[in-house]
Short mmCIF file of N, CA and C in Angstrom, two decimals:
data_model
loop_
_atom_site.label_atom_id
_atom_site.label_comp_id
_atom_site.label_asym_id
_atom_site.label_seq_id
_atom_site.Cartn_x
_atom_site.Cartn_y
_atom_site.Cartn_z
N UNK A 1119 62.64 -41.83 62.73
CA UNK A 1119 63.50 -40.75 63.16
C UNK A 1119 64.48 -40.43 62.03
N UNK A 1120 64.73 -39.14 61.98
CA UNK A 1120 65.44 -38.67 60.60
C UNK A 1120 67.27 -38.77 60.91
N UNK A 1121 67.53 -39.16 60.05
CA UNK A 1121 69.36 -38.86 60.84
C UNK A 1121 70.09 -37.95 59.81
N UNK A 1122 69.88 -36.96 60.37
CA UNK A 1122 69.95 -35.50 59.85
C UNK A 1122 71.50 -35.03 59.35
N UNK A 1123 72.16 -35.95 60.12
CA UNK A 1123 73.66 -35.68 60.04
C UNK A 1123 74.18 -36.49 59.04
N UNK A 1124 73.73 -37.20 58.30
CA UNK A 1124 74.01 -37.80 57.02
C UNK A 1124 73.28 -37.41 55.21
N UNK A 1125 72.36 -35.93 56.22
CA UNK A 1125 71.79 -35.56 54.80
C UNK A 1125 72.45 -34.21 54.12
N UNK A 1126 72.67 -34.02 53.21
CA UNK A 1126 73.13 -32.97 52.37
C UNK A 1126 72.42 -32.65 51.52
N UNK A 1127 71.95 -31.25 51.68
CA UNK A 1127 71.12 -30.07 51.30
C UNK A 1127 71.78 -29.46 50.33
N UNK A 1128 71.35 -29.91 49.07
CA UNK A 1128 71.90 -28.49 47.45
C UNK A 1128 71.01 -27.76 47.13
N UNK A 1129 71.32 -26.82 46.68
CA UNK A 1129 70.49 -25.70 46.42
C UNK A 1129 71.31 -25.12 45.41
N UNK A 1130 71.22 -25.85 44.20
CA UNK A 1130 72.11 -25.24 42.71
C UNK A 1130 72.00 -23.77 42.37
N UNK A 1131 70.55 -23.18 42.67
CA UNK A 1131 70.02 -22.34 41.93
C UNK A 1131 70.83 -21.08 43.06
N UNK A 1132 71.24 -21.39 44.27
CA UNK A 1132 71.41 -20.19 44.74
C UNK A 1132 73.09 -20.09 44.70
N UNK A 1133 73.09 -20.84 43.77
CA UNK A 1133 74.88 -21.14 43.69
C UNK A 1133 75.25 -20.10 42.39
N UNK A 1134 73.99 -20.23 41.34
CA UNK A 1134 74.32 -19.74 40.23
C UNK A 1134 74.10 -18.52 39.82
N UNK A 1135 75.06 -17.74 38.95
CA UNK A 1135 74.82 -16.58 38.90
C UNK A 1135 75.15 -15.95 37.89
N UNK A 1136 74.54 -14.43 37.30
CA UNK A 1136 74.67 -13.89 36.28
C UNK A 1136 76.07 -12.95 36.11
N UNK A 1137 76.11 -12.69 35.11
CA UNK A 1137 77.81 -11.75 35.61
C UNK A 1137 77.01 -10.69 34.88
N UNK A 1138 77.36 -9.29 35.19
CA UNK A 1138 76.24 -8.23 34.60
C UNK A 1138 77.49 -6.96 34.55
N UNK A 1139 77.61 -6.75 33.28
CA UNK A 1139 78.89 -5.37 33.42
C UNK A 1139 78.11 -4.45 32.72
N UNK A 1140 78.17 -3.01 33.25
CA UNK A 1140 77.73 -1.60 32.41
C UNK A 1140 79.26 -1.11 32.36
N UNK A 1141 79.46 -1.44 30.78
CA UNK A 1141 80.53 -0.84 30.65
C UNK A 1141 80.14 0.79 29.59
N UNK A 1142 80.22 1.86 30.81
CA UNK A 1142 80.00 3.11 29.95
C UNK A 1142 81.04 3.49 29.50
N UNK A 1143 80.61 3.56 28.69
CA UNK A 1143 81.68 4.50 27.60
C UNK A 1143 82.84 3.92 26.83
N UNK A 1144 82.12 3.48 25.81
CA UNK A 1144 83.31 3.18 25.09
C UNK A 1144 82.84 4.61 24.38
N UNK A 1145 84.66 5.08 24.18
CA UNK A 1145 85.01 6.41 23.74
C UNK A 1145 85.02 6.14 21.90
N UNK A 1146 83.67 6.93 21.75
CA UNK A 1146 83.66 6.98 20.09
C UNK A 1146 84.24 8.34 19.34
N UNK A 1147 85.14 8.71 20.23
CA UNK A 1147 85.65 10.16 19.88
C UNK A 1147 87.25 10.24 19.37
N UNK A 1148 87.78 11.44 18.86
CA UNK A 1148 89.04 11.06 18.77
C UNK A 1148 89.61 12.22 19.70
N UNK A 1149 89.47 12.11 21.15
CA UNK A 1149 90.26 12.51 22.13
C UNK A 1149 89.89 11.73 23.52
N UNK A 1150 91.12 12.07 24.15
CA UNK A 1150 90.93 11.28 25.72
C UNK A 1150 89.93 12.14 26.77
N UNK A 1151 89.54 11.29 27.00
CA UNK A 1151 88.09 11.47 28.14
C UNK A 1151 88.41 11.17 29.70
N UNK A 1152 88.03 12.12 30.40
CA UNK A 1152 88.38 11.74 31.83
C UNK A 1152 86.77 11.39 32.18
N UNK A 1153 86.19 10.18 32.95
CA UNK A 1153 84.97 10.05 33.65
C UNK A 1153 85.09 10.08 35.00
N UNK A 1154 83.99 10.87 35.33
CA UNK A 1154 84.10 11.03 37.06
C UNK A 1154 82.81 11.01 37.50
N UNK A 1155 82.63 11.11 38.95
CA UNK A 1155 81.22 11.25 39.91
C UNK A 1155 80.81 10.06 39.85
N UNK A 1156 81.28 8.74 39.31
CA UNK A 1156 80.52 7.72 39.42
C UNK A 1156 80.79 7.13 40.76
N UNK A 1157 79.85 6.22 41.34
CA UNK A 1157 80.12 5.84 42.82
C UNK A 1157 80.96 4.03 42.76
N UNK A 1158 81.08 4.00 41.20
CA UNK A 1158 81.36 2.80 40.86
C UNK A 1158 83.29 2.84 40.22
N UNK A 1159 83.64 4.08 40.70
CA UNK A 1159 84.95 4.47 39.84
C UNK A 1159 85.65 5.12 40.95
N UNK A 1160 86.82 4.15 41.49
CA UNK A 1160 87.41 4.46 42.65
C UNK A 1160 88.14 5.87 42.51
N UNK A 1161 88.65 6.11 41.62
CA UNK A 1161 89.40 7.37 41.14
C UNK A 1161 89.08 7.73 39.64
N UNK A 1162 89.10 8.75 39.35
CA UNK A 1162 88.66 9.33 37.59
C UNK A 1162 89.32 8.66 36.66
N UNK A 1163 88.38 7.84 35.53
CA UNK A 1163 89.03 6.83 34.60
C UNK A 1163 89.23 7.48 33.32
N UNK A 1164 90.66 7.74 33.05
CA UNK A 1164 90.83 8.20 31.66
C UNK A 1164 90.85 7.16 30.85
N UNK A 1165 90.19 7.49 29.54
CA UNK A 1165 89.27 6.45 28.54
C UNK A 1165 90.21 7.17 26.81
N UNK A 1166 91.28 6.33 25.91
CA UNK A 1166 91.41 6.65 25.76
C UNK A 1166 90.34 6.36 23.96
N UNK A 1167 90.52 7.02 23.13
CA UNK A 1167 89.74 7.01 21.92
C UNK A 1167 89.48 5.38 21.18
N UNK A 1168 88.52 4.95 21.68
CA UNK A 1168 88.53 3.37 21.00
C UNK A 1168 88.29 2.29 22.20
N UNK A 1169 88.73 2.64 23.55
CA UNK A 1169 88.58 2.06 24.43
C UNK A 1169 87.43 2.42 25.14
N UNK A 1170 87.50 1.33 26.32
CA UNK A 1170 85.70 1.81 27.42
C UNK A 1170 86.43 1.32 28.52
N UNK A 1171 85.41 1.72 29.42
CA UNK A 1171 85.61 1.67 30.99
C UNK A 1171 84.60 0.72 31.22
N UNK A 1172 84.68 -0.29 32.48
CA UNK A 1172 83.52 -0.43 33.15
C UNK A 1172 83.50 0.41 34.64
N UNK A 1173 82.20 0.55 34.69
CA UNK A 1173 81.62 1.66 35.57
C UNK A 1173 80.73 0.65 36.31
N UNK A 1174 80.27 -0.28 36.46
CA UNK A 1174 79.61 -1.11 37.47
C UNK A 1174 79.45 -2.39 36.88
N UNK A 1175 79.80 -3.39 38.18
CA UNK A 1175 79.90 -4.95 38.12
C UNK A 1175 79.16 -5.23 38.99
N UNK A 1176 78.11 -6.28 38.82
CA UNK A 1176 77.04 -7.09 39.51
C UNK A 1176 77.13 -8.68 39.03
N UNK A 1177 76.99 -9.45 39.93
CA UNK A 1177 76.89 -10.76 39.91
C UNK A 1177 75.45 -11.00 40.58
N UNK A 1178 74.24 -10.93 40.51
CA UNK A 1178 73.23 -11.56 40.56
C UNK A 1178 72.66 -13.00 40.82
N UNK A 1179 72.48 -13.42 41.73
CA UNK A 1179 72.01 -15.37 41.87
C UNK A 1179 70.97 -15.02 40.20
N UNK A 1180 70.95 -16.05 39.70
CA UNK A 1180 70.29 -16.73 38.73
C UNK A 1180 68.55 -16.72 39.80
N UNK A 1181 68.40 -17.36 40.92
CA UNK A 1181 66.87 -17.92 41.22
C UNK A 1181 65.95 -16.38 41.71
N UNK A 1182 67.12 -14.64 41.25
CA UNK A 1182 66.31 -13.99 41.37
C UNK A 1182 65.58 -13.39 40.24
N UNK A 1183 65.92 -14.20 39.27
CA UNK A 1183 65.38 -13.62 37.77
C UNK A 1183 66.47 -12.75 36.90
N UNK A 1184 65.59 -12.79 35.52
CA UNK A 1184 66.99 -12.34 34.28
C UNK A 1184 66.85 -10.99 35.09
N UNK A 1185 68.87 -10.45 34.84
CA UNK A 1185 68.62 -9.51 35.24
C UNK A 1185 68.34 -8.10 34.41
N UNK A 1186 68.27 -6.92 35.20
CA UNK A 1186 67.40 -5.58 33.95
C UNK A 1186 68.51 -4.71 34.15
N UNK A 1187 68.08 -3.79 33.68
CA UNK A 1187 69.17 -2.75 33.32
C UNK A 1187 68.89 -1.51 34.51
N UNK A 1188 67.57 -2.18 35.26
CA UNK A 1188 67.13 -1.66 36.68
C UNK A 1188 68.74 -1.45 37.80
N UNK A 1189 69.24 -2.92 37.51
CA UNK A 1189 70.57 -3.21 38.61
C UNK A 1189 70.65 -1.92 38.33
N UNK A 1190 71.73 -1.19 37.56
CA UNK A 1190 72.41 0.44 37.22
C UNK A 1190 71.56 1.18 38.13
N UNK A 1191 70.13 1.43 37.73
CA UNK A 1191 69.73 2.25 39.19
C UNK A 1191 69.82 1.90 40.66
N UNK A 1192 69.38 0.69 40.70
CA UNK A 1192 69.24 0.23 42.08
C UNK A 1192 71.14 0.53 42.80
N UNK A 1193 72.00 0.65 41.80
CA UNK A 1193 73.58 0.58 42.66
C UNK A 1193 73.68 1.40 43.39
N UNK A 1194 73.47 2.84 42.58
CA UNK A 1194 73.52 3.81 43.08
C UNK A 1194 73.27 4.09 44.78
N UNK A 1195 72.01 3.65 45.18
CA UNK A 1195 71.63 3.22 46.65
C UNK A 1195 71.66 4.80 47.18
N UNK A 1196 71.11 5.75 46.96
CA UNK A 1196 70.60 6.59 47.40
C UNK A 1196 71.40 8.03 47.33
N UNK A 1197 72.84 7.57 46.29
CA UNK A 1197 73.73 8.82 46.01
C UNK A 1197 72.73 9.61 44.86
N UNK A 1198 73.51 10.55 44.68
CA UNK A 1198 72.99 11.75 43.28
C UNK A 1198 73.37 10.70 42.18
N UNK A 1199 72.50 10.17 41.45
CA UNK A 1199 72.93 9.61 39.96
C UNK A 1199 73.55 10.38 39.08
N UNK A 1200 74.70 10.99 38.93
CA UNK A 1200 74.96 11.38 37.62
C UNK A 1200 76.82 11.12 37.04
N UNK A 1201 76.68 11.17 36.20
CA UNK A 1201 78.26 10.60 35.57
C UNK A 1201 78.69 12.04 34.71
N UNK A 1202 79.72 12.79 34.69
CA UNK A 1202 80.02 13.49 34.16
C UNK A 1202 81.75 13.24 33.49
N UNK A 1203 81.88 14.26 32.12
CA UNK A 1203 83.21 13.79 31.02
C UNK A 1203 83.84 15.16 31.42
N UNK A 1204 84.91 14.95 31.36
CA UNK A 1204 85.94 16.16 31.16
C UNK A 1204 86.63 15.81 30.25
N UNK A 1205 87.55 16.88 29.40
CA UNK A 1205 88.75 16.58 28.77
C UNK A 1205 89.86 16.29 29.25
N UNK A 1206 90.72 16.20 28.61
CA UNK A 1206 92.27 15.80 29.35
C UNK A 1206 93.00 16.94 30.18
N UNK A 1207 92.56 18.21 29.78
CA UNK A 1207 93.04 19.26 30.63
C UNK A 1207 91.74 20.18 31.43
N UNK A 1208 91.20 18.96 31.96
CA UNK A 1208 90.07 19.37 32.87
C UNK A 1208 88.86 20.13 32.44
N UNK A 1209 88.83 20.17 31.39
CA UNK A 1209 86.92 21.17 31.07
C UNK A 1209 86.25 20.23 30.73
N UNK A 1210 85.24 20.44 31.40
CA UNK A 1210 83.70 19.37 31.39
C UNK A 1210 82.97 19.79 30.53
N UNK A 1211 82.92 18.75 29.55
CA UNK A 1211 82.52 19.09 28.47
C UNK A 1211 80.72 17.83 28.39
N UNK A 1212 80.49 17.26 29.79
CA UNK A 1212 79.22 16.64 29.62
C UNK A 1212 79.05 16.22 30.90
N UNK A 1213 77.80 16.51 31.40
CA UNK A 1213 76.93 16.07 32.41
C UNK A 1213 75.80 15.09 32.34
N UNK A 1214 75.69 13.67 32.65
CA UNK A 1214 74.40 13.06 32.66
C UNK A 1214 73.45 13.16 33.87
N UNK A 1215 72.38 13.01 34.50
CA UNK A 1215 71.72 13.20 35.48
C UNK A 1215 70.57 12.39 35.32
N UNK A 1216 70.38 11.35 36.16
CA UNK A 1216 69.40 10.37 36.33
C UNK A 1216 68.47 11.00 36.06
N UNK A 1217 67.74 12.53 36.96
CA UNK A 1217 66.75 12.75 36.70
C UNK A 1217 66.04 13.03 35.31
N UNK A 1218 67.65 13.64 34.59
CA UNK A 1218 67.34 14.12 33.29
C UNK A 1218 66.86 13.03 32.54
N UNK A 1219 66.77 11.68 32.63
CA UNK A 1219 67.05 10.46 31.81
C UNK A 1219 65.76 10.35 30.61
N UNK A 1220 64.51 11.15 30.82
CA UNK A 1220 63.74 11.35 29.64
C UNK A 1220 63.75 12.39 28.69
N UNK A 1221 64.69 13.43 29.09
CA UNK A 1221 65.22 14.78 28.46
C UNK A 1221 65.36 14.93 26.87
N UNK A 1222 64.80 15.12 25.73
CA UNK A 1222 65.73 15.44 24.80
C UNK A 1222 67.08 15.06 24.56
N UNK A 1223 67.27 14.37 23.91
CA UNK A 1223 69.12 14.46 23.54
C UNK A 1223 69.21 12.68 24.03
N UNK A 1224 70.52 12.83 23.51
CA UNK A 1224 70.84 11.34 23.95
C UNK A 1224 71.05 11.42 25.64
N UNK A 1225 70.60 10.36 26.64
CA UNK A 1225 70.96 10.17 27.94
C UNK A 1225 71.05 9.45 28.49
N UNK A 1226 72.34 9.04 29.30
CA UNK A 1226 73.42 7.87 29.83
C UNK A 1226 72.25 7.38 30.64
N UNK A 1227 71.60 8.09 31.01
CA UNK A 1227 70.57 7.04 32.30
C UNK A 1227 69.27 6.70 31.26
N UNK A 1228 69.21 6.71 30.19
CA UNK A 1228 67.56 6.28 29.18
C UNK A 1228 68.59 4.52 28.95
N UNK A 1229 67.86 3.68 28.85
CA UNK A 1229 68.15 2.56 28.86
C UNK A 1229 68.29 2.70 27.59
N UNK A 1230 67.56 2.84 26.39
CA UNK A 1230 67.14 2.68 24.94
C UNK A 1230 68.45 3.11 24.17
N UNK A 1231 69.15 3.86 25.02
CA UNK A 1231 70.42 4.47 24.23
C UNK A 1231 71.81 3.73 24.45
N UNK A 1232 71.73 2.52 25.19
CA UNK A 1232 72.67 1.15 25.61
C UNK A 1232 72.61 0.34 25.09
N UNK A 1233 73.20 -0.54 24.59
CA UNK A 1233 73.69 -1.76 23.61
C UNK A 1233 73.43 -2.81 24.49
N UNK A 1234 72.60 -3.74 24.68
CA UNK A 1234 72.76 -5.08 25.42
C UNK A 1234 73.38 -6.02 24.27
N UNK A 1235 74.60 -7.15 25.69
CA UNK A 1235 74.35 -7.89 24.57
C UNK A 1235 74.70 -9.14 25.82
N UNK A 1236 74.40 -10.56 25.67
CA UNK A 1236 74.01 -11.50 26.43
C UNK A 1236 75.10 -12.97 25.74
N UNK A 1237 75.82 -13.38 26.69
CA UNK A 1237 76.48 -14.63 26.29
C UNK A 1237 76.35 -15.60 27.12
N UNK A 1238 76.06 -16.44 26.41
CA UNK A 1238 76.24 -17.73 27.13
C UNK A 1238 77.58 -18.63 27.51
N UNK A 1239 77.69 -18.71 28.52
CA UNK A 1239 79.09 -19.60 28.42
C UNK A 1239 79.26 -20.73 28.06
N UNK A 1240 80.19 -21.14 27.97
CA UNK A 1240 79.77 -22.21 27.00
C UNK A 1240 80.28 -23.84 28.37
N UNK A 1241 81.27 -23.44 29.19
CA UNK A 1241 81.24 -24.41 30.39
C UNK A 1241 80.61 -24.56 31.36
N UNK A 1242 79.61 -23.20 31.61
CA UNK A 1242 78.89 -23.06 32.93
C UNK A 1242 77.53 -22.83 32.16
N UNK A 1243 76.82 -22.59 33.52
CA UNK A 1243 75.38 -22.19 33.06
C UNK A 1243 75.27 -20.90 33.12
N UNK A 1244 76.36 -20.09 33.41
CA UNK A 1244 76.13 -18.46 33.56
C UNK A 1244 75.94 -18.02 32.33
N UNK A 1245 74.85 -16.88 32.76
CA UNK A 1245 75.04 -16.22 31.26
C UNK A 1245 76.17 -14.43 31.79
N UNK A 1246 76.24 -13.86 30.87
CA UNK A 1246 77.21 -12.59 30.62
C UNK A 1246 76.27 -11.81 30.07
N UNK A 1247 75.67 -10.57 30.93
CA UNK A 1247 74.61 -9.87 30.58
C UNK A 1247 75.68 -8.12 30.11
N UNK A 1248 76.12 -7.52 28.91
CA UNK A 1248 76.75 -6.09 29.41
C UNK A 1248 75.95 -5.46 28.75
N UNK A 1249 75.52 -4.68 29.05
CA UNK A 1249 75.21 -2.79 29.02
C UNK A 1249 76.59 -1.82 28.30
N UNK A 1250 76.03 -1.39 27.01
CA UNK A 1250 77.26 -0.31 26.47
C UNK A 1250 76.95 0.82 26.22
N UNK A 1251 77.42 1.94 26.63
CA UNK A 1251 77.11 3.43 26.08
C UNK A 1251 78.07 3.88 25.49
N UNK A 1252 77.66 4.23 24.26
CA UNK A 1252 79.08 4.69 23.19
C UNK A 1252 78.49 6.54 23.27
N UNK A 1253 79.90 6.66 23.45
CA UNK A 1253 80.16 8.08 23.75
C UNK A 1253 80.60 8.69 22.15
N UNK A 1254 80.21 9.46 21.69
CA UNK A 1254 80.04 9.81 20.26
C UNK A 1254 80.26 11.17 20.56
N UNK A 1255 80.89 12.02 19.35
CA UNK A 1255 81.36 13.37 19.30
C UNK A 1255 80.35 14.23 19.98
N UNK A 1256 79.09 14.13 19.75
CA UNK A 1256 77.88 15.58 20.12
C UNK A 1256 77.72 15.37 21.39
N UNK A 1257 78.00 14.53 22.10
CA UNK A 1257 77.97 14.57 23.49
C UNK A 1257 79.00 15.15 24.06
N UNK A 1258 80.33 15.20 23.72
CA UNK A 1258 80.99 15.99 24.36
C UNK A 1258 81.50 17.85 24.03
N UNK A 1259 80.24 18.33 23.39
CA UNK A 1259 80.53 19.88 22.79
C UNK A 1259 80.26 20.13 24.44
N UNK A 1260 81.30 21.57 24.20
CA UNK A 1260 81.28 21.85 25.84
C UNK A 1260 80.72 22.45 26.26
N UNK A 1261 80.12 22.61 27.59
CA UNK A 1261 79.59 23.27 28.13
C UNK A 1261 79.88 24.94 28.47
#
């Protein structure tokens, strides 16, 4: 007979987890940027020249696999994907659109145009997965 009340059940792997930041936009421009429409940005984040925003945080268990740059779509969860820039006195000077994401031109939703970069910690077993989109002058000529 088992005496169940003296056994303790670990399960490391579902303890552990990835830390995963898409930080869009670091501002490669020399003016301030307002970002909006994201579903990940409680109110419009002014970004100023040199700095970035993060735009979505995921923590991932480790026992579901490395994570992809998929998470960014999957957040969304069934809103309109798109992130759009204004200037400081309101003209939108850039629109991204999920659908557009194979389009010509550089685009916030093409993975290939994001910077990964991956750390290990050095006390835990987590790793630090971020996603970067550098926002560069030709993206913001205005519309």
């Amino acid at each position: 007979m088992c005496d169940c009340a003296n056994q303790h059940v670990v399960r490391p792997l579902e303890m552990d987890r990835y830390a995963c930041d898409f930080l869009v936009c670091k501002n490669n421009t020399d003016q301030i940027l307002i970002i909006t429409t994201s579903p990940f940005i409680e109110t419009d984040a002014v970004v100023s020249p040199g700095d970035s925003v993060l735009i979505h945080i995921f923590n991932p268990f480790q026992y579901l696999g490395t994570p992809s740059f998929d998470i960014f779509y999957d957040a969304w969860d069934g809103q309109e994907k798109n992130i759009s820039l204004f200037s400081e006195d309101k003209l939108l000077l850039k629109t991204w659109k999920y659908v557009d994401r194979n389009a010509t031109g550089r685009q916030l939703f093409n993975e290939s145009y994001w910077r990964l970069y991956i750390k290990k910690s050095e006390r835990y077993q987590e790793q630090t997965y971020t996603w970067i989109f550098d926002i560069i002058p030709e993206d913001i000529t205005p519309l």
